[in-house]
């Protein structure tokens, strides 16, 4: 019954009302910058714009520990996979559709099953065993994906491979409810900024993706700060 109630309360308006004034300012500011980037970008792409708006909304809700943020992350991952396919960034496409989206879907379940309050997940701790398993899994996943990407002649292969490493770490830590998810997503944002700079040099339509992940970087850094505060507050009660 409790779990059903939480699913019923996955309402975007209630989630937005749960944001404090600083988070609302960050969200509105991010949306305004994305809109500006869309306006000034030649050959406007509505799919790129829609994906960035969904993505930044997902991040601000994730920073609150709201499971709805992970639902939006699934949607963003699908759209981002399509965008990546169009530029032949097969590494990003495979990572987004085959890894980030499924793990985000699993994160929805783990967050709902471990609530601290109606709209906040209970933050967990990573012990040595979890870190060892995660690192070994990351090495294996990176090694497998490297050869897959090389087979498909993925552009900018070294950066695409690093993106897989950081994405897998970030998505896995999200599912494990660790604040360090945001650190690895921040590292991934930096890699993605570099990848889309290279893409934009060939086609300026992807300028909005540079702006997107620059804004994502700011939001992910805030996410780490927010989750550290959440864990401290939860442990005090």
PDB file of N, CA, C and O in Angstrom, residues 191-222:
ATOM      1  N   UNK A 191      33.212  14.838 -20.250  1.00  0.00           N
ATOM      2  CA  UNK A 191      33.538  14.028 -21.436  1.00  0.00           C
ATOM      3  C   UNK A 191      32.550  14.328 -22.567  1.00  0.00           C
ATOM      4  O   UNK A 191      32.940  14.488 -23.733  1.00  0.00           O
ATOM      5  N   UNK A 192      31.269  14.440 -22.230  1.00  0.00           N
ATOM      6  CA  UNK A 192      30.244  14.669 -23.243  1.00  0.00           C
ATOM      7  C   UNK A 192      30.346  16.065 -23.845  1.00  0.00           C
ATOM      8  O   UNK A 192      30.063  16.256 -25.035  1.00  0.00           O
ATOM      9  N   UNK A 193      30.743  17.032 -23.044  1.00  0.00           N
ATOM     10  CA  UNK A 193      30.966  18.376 -23.586  1.00  0.00           C
ATOM     11  C   UNK A 193      32.036  18.308 -24.677  1.00  0.00           C
ATOM     12  O   UNK A 193      31.883  18.874 -25.769  1.00  0.00           O
ATOM     13  N   UNK A 194      33.119  17.588 -24.389  1.00  0.00           N
ATOM     14  CA  UNK A 194      34.198  17.441 -25.374  1.00  0.00           C
ATOM     15  C   UNK A 194      33.705  16.718 -26.635  1.00  0.00           C
ATOM     16  O   UNK A 194      34.017  17.125 -27.765  1.00  0.00           O
ATOM     17  N   UNK A 195      32.916  15.655 -26.451  1.00  0.00           N
ATOM     18  CA  UNK A 195      32.401  14.908 -27.602  1.00  0.00           C
ATOM     19  C   UNK A 195      31.510  15.771 -28.497  1.00  0.00           C
ATOM     20  O   UNK A 195      31.631  15.743 -29.726  1.00  0.00           O
ATOM     21  N   UNK A 196      30.634  16.559 -27.874  1.00  0.00           N
ATOM     22  CA  UNK A 196      29.704  17.346 -28.677  1.00  0.00           C
ATOM     23  C   UNK A 196      30.349  18.608 -29.233  1.00  0.00           C
ATOM     24  O   UNK A 196      29.859  19.168 -30.230  1.00  0.00           O
ATOM     25  N   UNK A 197      31.433  19.064 -28.638  1.00  0.00           N
ATOM     26  CA  UNK A 197      32.221  20.140 -29.264  1.00  0.00           C
ATOM     27  C   UNK A 197      32.762  19.639 -30.600  1.00  0.00           C
ATOM     28  O   UNK A 197      32.700  20.333 -31.626  1.00  0.00           O
ATOM     29  N   UNK A 198      33.280  18.425 -30.599  1.00  0.00           N
ATOM     30  CA  UNK A 198      33.800  17.826 -31.827  1.00  0.00           C
ATOM     31  C   UNK A 198      32.687  17.631 -32.857  1.00  0.00           C
ATOM     32  O   UNK A 198      32.888  17.852 -34.056  1.00  0.00           O
ATOM     33  N   UNK A 199      31.514  17.229 -32.386  1.00  0.00           N
ATOM     34  CA  UNK A 199      30.376  17.046 -33.293  1.00  0.00           C
ATOM     35  C   UNK A 199      29.918  18.379 -33.874  1.00  0.00           C
ATOM     36  O   UNK A 199      29.581  18.484 -35.065  1.00  0.00           O
ATOM     37  N   UNK A 200      29.904  19.418 -33.049  1.00  0.00           N
ATOM     38  CA  UNK A 200      29.446  20.739 -33.480  1.00  0.00           C
ATOM     39  C   UNK A 200      30.382  21.347 -34.507  1.00  0.00           C
ATOM     40  O   UNK A 200      29.953  22.136 -35.369  1.00  0.00           O
ATOM     41  N   UNK A 201      31.656  20.988 -34.441  1.00  0.00           N
ATOM     42  CA  UNK A 201      32.613  21.474 -35.435  1.00  0.00           C
ATOM     43  C   UNK A 201      32.259  20.969 -36.830  1.00  0.00           C
ATOM     44  O   UNK A 201      32.588  21.599 -37.833  1.00  0.00           O
ATOM     45  N   UNK A 202      31.545  19.845 -36.888  1.00  0.00           N
ATOM     46  CA  UNK A 202      31.107  19.296 -38.166  1.00  0.00           C
ATOM     47  C   UNK A 202      29.705  19.754 -38.535  1.00  0.00           C
ATOM     48  O   UNK A 202      29.382  19.916 -39.708  1.00  0.00           O
ATOM     49  N   UNK A 203      28.857  19.946 -37.511  1.00  0.00           N
ATOM     50  CA  UNK A 203      27.476  20.368 -37.761  1.00  0.00           C
ATOM     51  C   UNK A 203      27.009  21.235 -36.592  1.00  0.00           C
ATOM     52  O   UNK A 203      26.822  20.728 -35.486  1.00  0.00           O
ATOM     53  N   UNK A 204      26.799  22.536 -36.828  1.00  0.00           N
ATOM     54  CA  UNK A 204      26.436  23.451 -35.731  1.00  0.00           C
ATOM     55  C   UNK A 204      25.091  23.163 -35.092  1.00  0.00           C
ATOM     56  O   UNK A 204      24.755  23.748 -34.061  1.00  0.00           O
ATOM     57  N   UNK A 205      24.312  22.244 -35.665  1.00  0.00           N
ATOM     58  CA  UNK A 205      23.016  21.906 -35.075  1.00  0.00           C
ATOM     59  C   UNK A 205      23.177  21.341 -33.666  1.00  0.00           C
ATOM     60  O   UNK A 205      22.256  21.395 -32.844  1.00  0.00           O
ATOM     61  N   UNK A 206      24.372  20.805 -33.359  1.00  0.00           N
ATOM     62  CA  UNK A 206      24.588  20.153 -32.066  1.00  0.00           C
ATOM     63  C   UNK A 206      25.131  21.106 -30.997  1.00  0.00           C
ATOM     64  O   UNK A 206      25.507  20.667 -29.913  1.00  0.00           O
ATOM     65  N   UNK A 207      25.149  22.407 -31.303  1.00  0.00           N
ATOM     66  CA  UNK A 207      25.597  23.379 -30.298  1.00  0.00           C
ATOM     67  C   UNK A 207      24.773  23.286 -29.025  1.00  0.00           C
ATOM     68  O   UNK A 207      25.301  23.433 -27.913  1.00  0.00           O
ATOM     69  N   UNK A 208      23.481  23.035 -29.186  1.00  0.00           N
ATOM     70  CA  UNK A 208      22.603  22.960 -28.014  1.00  0.00           C
ATOM     71  C   UNK A 208      23.015  21.825 -27.072  1.00  0.00           C
ATOM     72  O   UNK A 208      22.780  21.897 -25.860  1.00  0.00           O
ATOM     73  N   UNK A 209      23.645  20.766 -27.612  1.00  0.00           N
ATOM     74  CA  UNK A 209      24.083  19.666 -26.764  1.00  0.00           C
ATOM     75  C   UNK A 209      25.271  20.076 -25.896  1.00  0.00           C
ATOM     76  O   UNK A 209      25.428  19.596 -24.765  1.00  0.00           O
ATOM     77  N   UNK A 210      26.121  20.975 -26.421  1.00  0.00           N
ATOM     78  CA  UNK A 210      27.223  21.509 -25.604  1.00  0.00           C
ATOM     79  C   UNK A 210      26.642  22.289 -24.428  1.00  0.00           C
ATOM     80  O   UNK A 210      27.058  22.115 -23.273  1.00  0.00           O
ATOM     81  N   UNK A 211      25.687  23.159 -24.728  1.00  0.00           N
ATOM     82  CA  UNK A 211      25.036  23.930 -23.669  1.00  0.00           C
ATOM     83  C   UNK A 211      24.325  22.993 -22.698  1.00  0.00           C
ATOM     84  O   UNK A 211      24.360  23.193 -21.479  1.00  0.00           O
ATOM     85  N   UNK A 212      23.689  21.959 -23.236  1.00  0.00           N
ATOM     86  CA  UNK A 212      22.963  21.000 -22.410  1.00  0.00           C
ATOM     87  C   UNK A 212      23.869  20.394 -21.346  1.00  0.00           C
ATOM     88  O   UNK A 212      23.554  20.430 -20.148  1.00  0.00           O
ATOM     89  N   UNK A 213      25.006  19.846 -21.751  1.00  0.00           N
ATOM     90  CA  UNK A 213      25.846  19.147 -20.791  1.00  0.00           C
ATOM     91  C   UNK A 213      26.664  20.101 -19.913  1.00  0.00           C
ATOM     92  O   UNK A 213      27.105  19.706 -18.831  1.00  0.00           O
ATOM     93  N   UNK A 214      26.836  21.331 -20.367  1.00  0.00           N
ATOM     94  CA  UNK A 214      27.437  22.338 -19.488  1.00  0.00           C
ATOM     95  C   UNK A 214      26.498  22.650 -18.324  1.00  0.00           C
ATOM     96  O   UNK A 214      26.918  22.760 -17.162  1.00  0.00           O
ATOM     97  N   UNK A 215      25.212  22.755 -18.638  1.00  0.00           N
ATOM     98  CA  UNK A 215      24.200  22.983 -17.610  1.00  0.00           C
ATOM     99  C   UNK A 215      24.034  21.742 -16.740  1.00  0.00           C
ATOM    100  O   UNK A 215      23.853  21.835 -15.520  1.00  0.00           O
ATOM    101  N   UNK A 216      24.108  20.576 -17.368  1.00  0.00           N
ATOM    102  CA  UNK A 216      24.039  19.331 -16.605  1.00  0.00           C
ATOM    103  C   UNK A 216      25.164  19.275 -15.574  1.00  0.00           C
ATOM    104  O   UNK A 216      24.960  18.789 -14.456  1.00  0.00           O
ATOM    105  N   UNK A 217      26.346  19.735 -15.952  1.00  0.00           N
ATOM    106  CA  UNK A 217      27.492  19.713 -15.037  1.00  0.00           C
ATOM    107  C   UNK A 217      27.195  20.521 -13.777  1.00  0.00           C
ATOM    108  O   UNK A 217      27.451  20.071 -12.651  1.00  0.00           O
ATOM    109  N   UNK A 218      26.629  21.697 -13.950  1.00  0.00           N
ATOM    110  CA  UNK A 218      26.275  22.552 -12.803  1.00  0.00           C
ATOM    111  C   UNK A 218      25.238  21.852 -11.930  1.00  0.00           C
ATOM    112  O   UNK A 218      25.348  21.828 -10.698  1.00  0.00           O
ATOM    113  N   UNK A 219      24.233  21.268 -12.571  1.00  0.00           N
ATOM    114  CA  UNK A 219      23.170  20.591 -11.824  1.00  0.00           C
ATOM    115  C   UNK A 219      23.671  19.345 -11.103  1.00  0.00           C
ATOM    116  O   UNK A 219      23.244  19.046  -9.981  1.00  0.00           O
ATOM    117  N   UNK A 220      24.584  18.607 -11.725  1.00  0.00           N
ATOM    118  CA  UNK A 220      25.124  17.408 -11.080  1.00  0.00           C
ATOM    119  C   UNK A 220      25.995  17.759  -9.879  1.00  0.00           C
ATOM    120  O   UNK A 220      25.972  17.059  -8.855  1.00  0.00           O
ATOM    121  N   UNK A 221      26.750  18.841  -9.998  1.00  0.00           N
ATOM    122  CA  UNK A 221      27.558  19.284  -8.849  1.00  0.00           C
ATOM    123  C   UNK A 221      26.642  19.689  -7.695  1.00  0.00           C
ATOM    124  O   UNK A 221      26.923  19.390  -6.527  1.00  0.00           O
ATOM    125  N   UNK A 222      25.535  20.347  -8.034  1.00  0.00           N
ATOM    126  CA  UNK A 222      24.563  20.680  -6.987  1.00  0.00           C
ATOM    127  C   UNK A 222      23.957  19.410  -6.401  1.00  0.00           C
ATOM    128  O   UNK A 222      23.683  19.331  -5.198  1.00  0.00           O
TER     129      UNK A 222
END
